[in-house]
C-alpha positions as semicolon CSV with decimal commas, in nm:
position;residue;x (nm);y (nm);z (nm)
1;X;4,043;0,006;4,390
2;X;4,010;-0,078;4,740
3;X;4,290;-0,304;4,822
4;X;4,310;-0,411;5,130
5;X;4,515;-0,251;5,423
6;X;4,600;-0,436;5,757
7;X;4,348;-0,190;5,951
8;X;4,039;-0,264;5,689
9;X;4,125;-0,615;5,707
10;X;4,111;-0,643;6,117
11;X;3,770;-0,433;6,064
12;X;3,626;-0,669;5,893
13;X;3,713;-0,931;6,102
14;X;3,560;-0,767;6,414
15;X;3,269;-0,638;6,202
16;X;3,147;-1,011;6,142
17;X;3,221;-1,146;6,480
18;X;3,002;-0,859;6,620
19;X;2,724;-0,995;6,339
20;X;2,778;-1,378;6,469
21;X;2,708;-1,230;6,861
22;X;2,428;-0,972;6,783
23;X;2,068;-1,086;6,759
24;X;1,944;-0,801;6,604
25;X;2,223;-0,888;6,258
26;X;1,990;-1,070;6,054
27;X;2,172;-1,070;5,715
28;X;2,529;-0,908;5,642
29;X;2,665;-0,782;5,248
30;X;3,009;-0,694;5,214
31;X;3,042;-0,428;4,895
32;X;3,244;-0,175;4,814
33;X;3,247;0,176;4,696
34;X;3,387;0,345;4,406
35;X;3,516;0,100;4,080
36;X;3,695;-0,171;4,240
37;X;3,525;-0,462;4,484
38;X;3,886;-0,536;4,645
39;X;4,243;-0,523;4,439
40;X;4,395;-0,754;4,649
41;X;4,617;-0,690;4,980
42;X;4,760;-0,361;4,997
43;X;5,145;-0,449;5,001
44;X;5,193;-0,107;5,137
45;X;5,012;-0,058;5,406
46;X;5,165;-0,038;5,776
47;X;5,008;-0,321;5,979
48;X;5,293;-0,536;6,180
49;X;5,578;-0,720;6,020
50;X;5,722;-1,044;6,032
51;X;5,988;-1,057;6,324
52;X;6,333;-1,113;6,197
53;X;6,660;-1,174;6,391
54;X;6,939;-0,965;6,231
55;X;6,814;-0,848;5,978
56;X;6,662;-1,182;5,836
57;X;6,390;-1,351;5,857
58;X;6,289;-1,653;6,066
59;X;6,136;-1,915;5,943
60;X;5,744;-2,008;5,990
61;X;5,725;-1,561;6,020
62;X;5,515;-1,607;5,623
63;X;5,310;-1,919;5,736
64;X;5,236;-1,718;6,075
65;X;5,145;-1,397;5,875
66;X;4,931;-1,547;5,646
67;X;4,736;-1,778;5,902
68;X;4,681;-1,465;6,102
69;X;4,566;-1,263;5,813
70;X;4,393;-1,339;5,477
71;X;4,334;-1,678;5,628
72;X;4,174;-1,540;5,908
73;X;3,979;-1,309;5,722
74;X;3,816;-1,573;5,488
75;X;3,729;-1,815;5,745
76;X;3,573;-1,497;5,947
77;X;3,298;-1,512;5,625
78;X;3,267;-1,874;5,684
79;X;3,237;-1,904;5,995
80;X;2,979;-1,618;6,028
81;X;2,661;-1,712;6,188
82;X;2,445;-1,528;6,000
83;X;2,404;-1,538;5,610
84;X;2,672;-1,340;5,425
85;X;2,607;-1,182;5,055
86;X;2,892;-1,015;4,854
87;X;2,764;-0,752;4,651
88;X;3,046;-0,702;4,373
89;X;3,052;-0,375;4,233
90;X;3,401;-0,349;4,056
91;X;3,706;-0,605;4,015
92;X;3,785;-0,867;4,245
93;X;4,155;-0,980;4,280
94;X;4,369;-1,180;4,468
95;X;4,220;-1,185;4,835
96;X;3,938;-0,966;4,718
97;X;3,826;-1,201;4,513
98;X;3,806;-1,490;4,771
99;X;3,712;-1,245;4,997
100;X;3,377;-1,251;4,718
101;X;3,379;-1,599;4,688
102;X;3,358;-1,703;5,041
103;X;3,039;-1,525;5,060
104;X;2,708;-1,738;5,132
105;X;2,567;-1,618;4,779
106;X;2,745;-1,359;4,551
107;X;2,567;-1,075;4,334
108;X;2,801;-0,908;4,044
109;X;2,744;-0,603;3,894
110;X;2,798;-0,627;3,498
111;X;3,124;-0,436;3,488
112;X;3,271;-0,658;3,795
113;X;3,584;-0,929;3,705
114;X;3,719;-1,166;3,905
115;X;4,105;-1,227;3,883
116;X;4,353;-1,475;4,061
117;X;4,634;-1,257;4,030
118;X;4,887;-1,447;4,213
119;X;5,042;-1,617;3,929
120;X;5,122;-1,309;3,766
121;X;5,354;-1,198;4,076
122;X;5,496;-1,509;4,092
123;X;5,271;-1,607;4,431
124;X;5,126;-1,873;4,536
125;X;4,722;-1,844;4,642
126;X;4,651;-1,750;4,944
127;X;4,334;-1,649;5,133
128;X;4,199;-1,981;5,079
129;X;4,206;-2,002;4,716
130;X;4,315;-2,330;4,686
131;X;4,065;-2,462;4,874
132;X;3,754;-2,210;4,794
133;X;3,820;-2,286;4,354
134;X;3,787;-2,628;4,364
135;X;3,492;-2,658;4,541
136;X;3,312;-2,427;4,330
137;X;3,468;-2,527;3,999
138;X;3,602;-2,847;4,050
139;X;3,994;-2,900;4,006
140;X;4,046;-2,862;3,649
141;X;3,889;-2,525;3,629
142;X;4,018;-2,423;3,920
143;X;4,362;-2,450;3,783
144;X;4,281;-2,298;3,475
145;X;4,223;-1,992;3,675
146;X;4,485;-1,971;3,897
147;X;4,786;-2,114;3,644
148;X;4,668;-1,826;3,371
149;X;4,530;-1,582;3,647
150;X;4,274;-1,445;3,362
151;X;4,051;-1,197;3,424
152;X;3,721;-1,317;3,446
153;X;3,433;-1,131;3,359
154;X;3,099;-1,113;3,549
155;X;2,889;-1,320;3,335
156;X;3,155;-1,572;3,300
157;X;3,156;-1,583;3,621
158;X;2,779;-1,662;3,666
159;X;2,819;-1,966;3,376
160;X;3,071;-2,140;3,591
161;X;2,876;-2,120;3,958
162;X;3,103;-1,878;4,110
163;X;2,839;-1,610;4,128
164;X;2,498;-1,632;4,204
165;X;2,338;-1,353;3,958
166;X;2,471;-1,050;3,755
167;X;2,241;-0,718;3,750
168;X;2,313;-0,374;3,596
169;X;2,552;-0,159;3,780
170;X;2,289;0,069;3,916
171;X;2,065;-0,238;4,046
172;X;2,323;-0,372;4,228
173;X;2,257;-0,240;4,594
174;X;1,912;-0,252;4,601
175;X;1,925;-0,599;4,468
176;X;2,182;-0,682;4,749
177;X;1,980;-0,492;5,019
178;X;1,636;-0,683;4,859
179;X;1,860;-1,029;4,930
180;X;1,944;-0,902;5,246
181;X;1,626;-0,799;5,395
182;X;1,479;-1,155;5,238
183;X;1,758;-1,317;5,426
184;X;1,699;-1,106;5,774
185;X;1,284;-1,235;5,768
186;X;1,380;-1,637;5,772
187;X;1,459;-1,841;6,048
188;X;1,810;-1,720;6,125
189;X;1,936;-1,987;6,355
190;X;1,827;-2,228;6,120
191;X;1,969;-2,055;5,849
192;X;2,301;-2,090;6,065
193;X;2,315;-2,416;6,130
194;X;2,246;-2,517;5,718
195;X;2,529;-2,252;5,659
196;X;2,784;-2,482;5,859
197;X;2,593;-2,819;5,738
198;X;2,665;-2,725;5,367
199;X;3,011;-2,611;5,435
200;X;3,125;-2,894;5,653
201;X;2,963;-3,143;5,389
202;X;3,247;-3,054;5,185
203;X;3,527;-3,146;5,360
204;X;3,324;-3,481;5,556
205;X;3,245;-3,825;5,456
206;X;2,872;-3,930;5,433
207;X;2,805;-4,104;5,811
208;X;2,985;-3,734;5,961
209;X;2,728;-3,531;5,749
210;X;2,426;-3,719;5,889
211;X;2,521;-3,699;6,211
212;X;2,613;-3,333;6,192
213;X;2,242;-3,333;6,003
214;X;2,063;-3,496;6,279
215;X;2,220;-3,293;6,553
216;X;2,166;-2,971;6,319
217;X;1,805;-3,057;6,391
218;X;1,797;-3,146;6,726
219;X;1,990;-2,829;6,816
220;X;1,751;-2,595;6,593
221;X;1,443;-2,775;6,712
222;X;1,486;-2,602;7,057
223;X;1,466;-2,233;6,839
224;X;1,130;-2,015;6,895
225;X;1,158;-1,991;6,545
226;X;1,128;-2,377;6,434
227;X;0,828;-2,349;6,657
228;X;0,653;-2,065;6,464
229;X;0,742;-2,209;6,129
230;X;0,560;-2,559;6,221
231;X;0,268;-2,357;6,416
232;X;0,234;-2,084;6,100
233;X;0,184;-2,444;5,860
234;X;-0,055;-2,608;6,083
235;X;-0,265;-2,292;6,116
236;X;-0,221;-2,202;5,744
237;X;-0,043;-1,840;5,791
238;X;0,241;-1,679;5,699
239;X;0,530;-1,749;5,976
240;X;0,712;-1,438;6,165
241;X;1,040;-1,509;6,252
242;X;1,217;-1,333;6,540
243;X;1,587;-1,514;6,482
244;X;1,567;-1,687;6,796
């Protein structure tokens, strides 16, 4: 089911920071193979511990671990520079279902459930969970989920705005892959910089978001490809972007 060990974890991590540096990444999907998207963490994988000192532990060692881990992971898909889909082939728990949900837009194949499972081990959220649900759900839904840590099913999932569209099983990479190579033709600084307006405006009052707005502009009208999209309307053509 693909939960996820310390190694895959730190993968991923590097895997998207390489995207964010490498002109030629256009797009990125994160799927999986087999019947699961991502169980959750796997608690028995070998990655490093939390010091102790005799035997017990010290305290901040849980706040450090998870800051350095799930947290880092989700705010490695946020913080990606270029446009990030999840492509949701199986069930998505615990941090493999915010993993999902951090995504830029999320596809779901029709057998694919999403599941807070936290509560039922007695956990609090992590991965960002607190803060991902409510945004997407608003609070009172967002509770719903993660007090009853229900499974929720793909087309559920769709009706409340936490995925983007559902296909068949068997249309669900080359739908992902058709999103994808969409994504990798547009303007792909510009495509950054309304990334990180949209998920700044969340957290921002009004005056911030305009003036990260105007500078969004300023900053993307320097791009080769903000050129070539206001040349290709003036001459009436079809504009080729080169992400630059």
């Amino acid at each position: 089911m693909n939960a996820l060990t310390w190694d895959q974890r730190e993968r991923v991590i590097a895997l998207l920071a390489d995207a964010s540096a490498d002109p030629a990444v256009r797009a990125v999907v994160i799927t999986a193979t087999g019947k699961g998207f991502c169980a959750g963490a796997d608690l028995r994988s070998s990655g490093p511990t939390p010091a102790t000192a005799g035997g017990n532990r010290i305290a901040g060692d849980i706040t450090r671990m998870i800051r350095l881990g799930a947290q880092r992971l989700i705010t490695a898909v946020l913080d990606c520079e270029k446009p990030v889909i999840a492509a949701v082939n199986g069930t998505a728990a615990g941090i493999g279902a915010h993993l999902a949900l951090a995504c830029d837009l999320v596809l779901a194949a029709e057998p694919a459930r999403f599941i807070e499972v936290f509560v039922r081990r007695g956990l609090v959220p992590d991965g960002a969970g607190a803060y991902l649900l409510p945004r997407l759900l608003g609070p009172q839904k967002a509770k719903e989920l993660l007090f009853f840590g229900d499974a929720v099913p793909a087309e559920d999932a769709a009706r409340l705005g936490l995925v983007n569209k559902v296909v068949p099983a068997d249309e669900l990479e080359e739908t992902a892959r058709a999103w994808a190579e969409r994504l990798a033709q547009g303007p792909t600084r510009a495509l950054a910089l309304t990334k990180q307006l949209v998920n700044a405006s969340l957290d921002g009052d009004r005056a911030t978001a305009l003036a990260a707005e105007a500078a969004a502009q300023e900053l993307n009208m320097t791009t080769a490809d903000a050129n070539e999209g206001v040349a290709g309307f003036v001459e009436r053509r079809t504009p080729k972007y080169l992400g630059r």
